[in-house]
């Protein structure tokens, strides 16, 4: 068995701003509430390898892993995968952006499978990812829309 999630949100801001802010990996701890730190390990062209560390969970466990992320600005997509998979047998993520009336659509697809000894099975992780993706996407939307308002007021002023 494996897990699959799809989540999307509309952000009332230009695509270029949404792209720039969501692909500024070093700034992710300010964009996402779950990440305590990001360490970029290498950059090769459009591919970035980095370590993400989360804030401690309810049990005090700090989760950390290495991921690779390859951006395709022209295609408005990002592909990522965990290099250090931790409790996952595999984790692949696809981000898709589109200009739509009123702003930008951001769509996340996650395909994964949990290892047999993981603390949660595929179904449980699917539920956790769906719940958390909505929370993080709403937070990201609110921060980007606020930044867009700030940029417009500076330009208008």
Tab-separated table of N, CA, C and O in Angstrom, residues 91-140:
chain	number	residue	atom	x	y	z
A	91	UNK	N	9.312	9.275	-0.272
A	91	UNK	CA	8.447	10.456	-0.207
A	91	UNK	C	8.792	11.325	-1.395
A	91	UNK	O	9.923	11.796	-1.531
A	92	UNK	N	7.824	11.503	-2.290
A	92	UNK	CA	7.990	12.332	-3.482
A	92	UNK	C	6.915	13.416	-3.459
A	92	UNK	O	5.741	13.121	-3.210
A	93	UNK	N	7.328	14.640	-3.742
A	93	UNK	CA	6.426	15.783	-3.664
A	93	UNK	C	6.487	16.545	-4.987
A	93	UNK	O	7.561	16.750	-5.548
A	94	UNK	N	5.326	16.965	-5.469
A	94	UNK	CA	5.233	17.750	-6.693
A	94	UNK	C	4.420	19.008	-6.378
A	94	UNK	O	3.298	18.912	-5.885
A	95	UNK	N	5.033	20.160	-6.605
A	95	UNK	CA	4.343	21.438	-6.444
A	95	UNK	C	4.021	21.963	-7.837
A	95	UNK	O	4.878	21.946	-8.721
A	96	UNK	N	2.805	22.457	-8.020
A	96	UNK	CA	2.393	23.017	-9.294
A	96	UNK	C	1.762	24.386	-9.040
A	96	UNK	O	0.938	24.533	-8.126
A	97	UNK	N	2.159	25.362	-9.838
A	97	UNK	CA	1.655	26.727	-9.713
A	97	UNK	C	0.938	27.105	-11.007
A	97	UNK	O	1.366	26.699	-12.088
A	98	UNK	N	-0.130	27.911	-10.892
A	98	UNK	CA	-0.826	28.392	-12.082
A	98	UNK	C	-1.398	29.783	-11.804
A	98	UNK	O	-1.906	30.031	-10.703
A	99	UNK	N	-1.297	30.643	-12.801
A	99	UNK	CA	-1.967	31.936	-12.716
A	99	UNK	C	-3.445	31.697	-12.955
A	99	UNK	O	-3.814	31.004	-13.906
A	100	UNK	N	-4.268	32.250	-12.093
A	100	UNK	CA	-5.714	32.120	-12.235
A	100	UNK	C	-6.328	33.493	-11.967
A	100	UNK	O	-5.658	34.369	-11.390
A	101	UNK	N	-7.584	33.704	-12.363
A	101	UNK	CA	-8.210	35.000	-12.044
A	101	UNK	C	-8.159	35.247	-10.531
A	101	UNK	O	-8.515	34.376	-9.742
A	102	UNK	N	-7.634	36.379	-10.151
A	102	UNK	CA	-7.560	36.722	-8.732
A	102	UNK	C	-6.281	36.298	-8.039
A	102	UNK	O	-6.129	36.499	-6.839
A	103	UNK	N	-5.342	35.683	-8.765
A	103	UNK	CA	-4.103	35.324	-8.092
A	103	UNK	C	-3.412	34.100	-8.651
A	103	UNK	O	-3.293	33.926	-9.864
A	104	UNK	N	-2.995	33.235	-7.729
A	104	UNK	CA	-2.187	32.068	-8.067
A	104	UNK	C	-2.738	30.831	-7.371
A	104	UNK	O	-3.066	30.879	-6.184
A	105	UNK	N	-2.807	29.749	-8.119
A	105	UNK	CA	-3.161	28.455	-7.544
A	105	UNK	C	-1.859	27.722	-7.228
A	105	UNK	O	-0.951	27.669	-8.058
A	106	UNK	N	-1.762	27.178	-6.028
A	106	UNK	CA	-0.618	26.370	-5.628
A	106	UNK	C	-1.152	24.993	-5.240
A	106	UNK	O	-2.032	24.881	-4.382
A	107	UNK	N	-0.624	23.949	-5.876
A	107	UNK	CA	-1.119	22.580	-5.704
A	107	UNK	C	0.038	21.687	-5.273
A	107	UNK	O	1.092	21.704	-5.904
A	108	UNK	N	-0.169	20.936	-4.189
A	108	UNK	CA	0.841	20.006	-3.695
A	108	UNK	C	0.328	18.585	-3.842
A	108	UNK	O	-0.762	18.256	-3.379
A	109	UNK	N	1.143	17.721	-4.447
A	109	UNK	CA	0.855	16.290	-4.521
A	109	UNK	C	1.985	15.566	-3.800
A	109	UNK	O	3.159	15.855	-4.036
A	110	UNK	N	1.625	14.666	-2.903
A	110	UNK	CA	2.625	13.883	-2.176
A	110	UNK	C	2.317	12.399	-2.358
A	110	UNK	O	1.194	11.960	-2.105
A	111	UNK	N	3.320	11.667	-2.826
A	111	UNK	CA	3.222	10.214	-2.967
A	111	UNK	C	4.287	9.598	-2.072
A	111	UNK	O	5.452	9.995	-2.130
A	112	UNK	N	3.886	8.638	-1.257
A	112	UNK	CA	4.791	8.099	-0.245
A	112	UNK	C	4.349	6.719	0.191
A	112	UNK	O	3.246	6.267	-0.114
A	113	UNK	N	5.229	6.089	0.919
A	113	UNK	CA	4.909	4.837	1.609
A	113	UNK	C	5.692	4.845	2.911
A	113	UNK	O	6.833	5.326	2.960
A	114	UNK	N	5.074	4.342	3.949
A	114	UNK	CA	5.727	4.269	5.252
A	114	UNK	C	6.452	2.930	5.383
A	114	UNK	O	6.027	1.918	4.834
A	115	UNK	N	7.555	2.955	6.107
A	115	UNK	CA	8.270	1.712	6.407
A	115	UNK	C	7.429	0.887	7.379
A	115	UNK	O	6.639	1.444	8.157
A	116	UNK	N	7.595	-0.439	7.379
A	116	UNK	CA	6.810	-1.295	8.275
A	116	UNK	C	6.967	-0.931	9.754
A	116	UNK	O	6.020	-1.074	10.531
A	117	UNK	N	8.144	-0.429	10.159
A	117	UNK	CA	8.362	-0.105	11.570
A	117	UNK	C	8.103	1.372	11.896
A	117	UNK	O	8.418	1.825	12.997
A	118	UNK	N	7.508	2.106	10.959
A	118	UNK	CA	7.209	3.527	11.197
A	118	UNK	C	6.156	3.656	12.295
A	118	UNK	O	5.334	2.748	12.496
A	119	UNK	N	6.151	4.788	13.000
A	119	UNK	CA	5.183	4.968	14.079
A	119	UNK	C	3.738	5.151	13.594
A	119	UNK	O	2.815	5.150	14.397
A	120	UNK	N	3.538	5.269	12.283
A	120	UNK	CA	2.199	5.431	11.720
A	120	UNK	C	2.171	4.728	10.361
A	120	UNK	O	3.203	4.615	9.698
A	121	UNK	N	0.992	4.223	9.966
A	121	UNK	CA	0.891	3.540	8.670
A	121	UNK	C	0.531	4.544	7.570
A	121	UNK	O	0.364	5.736	7.820
A	122	UNK	N	0.403	4.054	6.327
A	122	UNK	CA	0.121	4.925	5.188
A	122	UNK	C	-1.176	5.715	5.375
A	122	UNK	O	-1.225	6.908	5.088
A	123	UNK	N	-2.203	5.047	5.867
A	123	UNK	CA	-3.495	5.719	6.062
A	123	UNK	C	-3.374	6.825	7.113
A	123	UNK	O	-3.852	7.943	6.919
A	124	UNK	N	-2.710	6.519	8.210
A	124	UNK	CA	-2.531	7.527	9.259
A	124	UNK	C	-1.702	8.702	8.788
A	124	UNK	O	-2.005	9.860	9.091
A	125	UNK	N	-0.642	8.437	8.010
A	125	UNK	CA	0.192	9.524	7.496
A	125	UNK	C	-0.574	10.348	6.471
A	125	UNK	O	-0.433	11.574	6.427
A	126	UNK	N	-1.400	9.710	5.659
A	126	UNK	CA	-2.223	10.443	4.697
A	126	UNK	C	-3.103	11.447	5.434
A	126	UNK	O	-3.197	12.618	5.036
A	127	UNK	N	-3.733	11.009	6.510
A	127	UNK	CA	-4.589	11.904	7.298
A	127	UNK	C	-3.772	13.049	7.904
A	127	UNK	O	-4.197	14.210	7.880
A	128	UNK	N	-2.591	12.728	8.425
A	128	UNK	CA	-1.737	13.760	9.031
A	128	UNK	C	-1.277	14.780	7.983
A	128	UNK	O	-1.320	15.995	8.228
A	129	UNK	N	-0.852	14.291	6.815
A	129	UNK	CA	-0.383	15.203	5.770
A	129	UNK	C	-1.525	16.078	5.275
A	129	UNK	O	-1.353	17.297	5.096
A	130	UNK	N	-2.692	15.501	5.053
A	130	UNK	CA	-3.824	16.312	4.587
A	130	UNK	C	-4.184	17.391	5.603
A	130	UNK	O	-4.405	18.551	5.232
A	131	UNK	N	-4.223	17.036	6.863
A	131	UNK	CA	-4.555	18.007	7.910
A	131	UNK	C	-3.488	19.106	7.980
A	131	UNK	O	-3.791	20.300	7.983
A	132	UNK	N	-2.227	18.710	8.000
A	132	UNK	CA	-1.144	19.677	8.138
A	132	UNK	C	-0.954	20.524	6.882
A	132	UNK	O	-0.630	21.710	6.976
A	133	UNK	N	-1.153	19.933	5.701
A	133	UNK	CA	-1.006	20.703	4.456
A	133	UNK	C	-1.997	21.856	4.421
A	133	UNK	O	-1.636	22.971	4.022
A	134	UNK	N	-3.226	21.611	4.844
A	134	UNK	CA	-4.224	22.696	4.865
A	134	UNK	C	-3.781	23.819	5.802
A	134	UNK	O	-3.855	24.993	5.457
A	135	UNK	N	-3.288	23.440	6.967
A	135	UNK	CA	-2.826	24.445	7.938
A	135	UNK	C	-1.670	25.251	7.361
A	135	UNK	O	-1.665	26.484	7.397
A	136	UNK	N	-0.667	24.564	6.804
A	136	UNK	CA	0.505	25.246	6.273
A	136	UNK	C	0.155	26.095	5.052
A	136	UNK	O	0.644	27.224	4.912
A	137	UNK	N	-0.693	25.584	4.171
A	137	UNK	CA	-1.075	26.353	2.983
A	137	UNK	C	-1.820	27.633	3.353
A	137	UNK	O	-1.602	28.682	2.747
A	138	UNK	N	-2.692	27.547	4.349
A	138	UNK	CA	-3.419	28.747	4.784
A	138	UNK	C	-2.462	29.759	5.395
A	138	UNK	O	-2.574	30.966	5.151
A	139	UNK	N	-1.522	29.299	6.166
A	139	UNK	CA	-0.509	30.173	6.763
A	139	UNK	C	0.340	30.833	5.674
A	139	UNK	O	0.577	32.043	5.694
A	140	UNK	N	0.793	30.039	4.710
A	140	UNK	CA	1.580	30.560	3.590
A	140	UNK	C	0.758	31.591	2.810
A	140	UNK	O	1.250	32.673	2.478
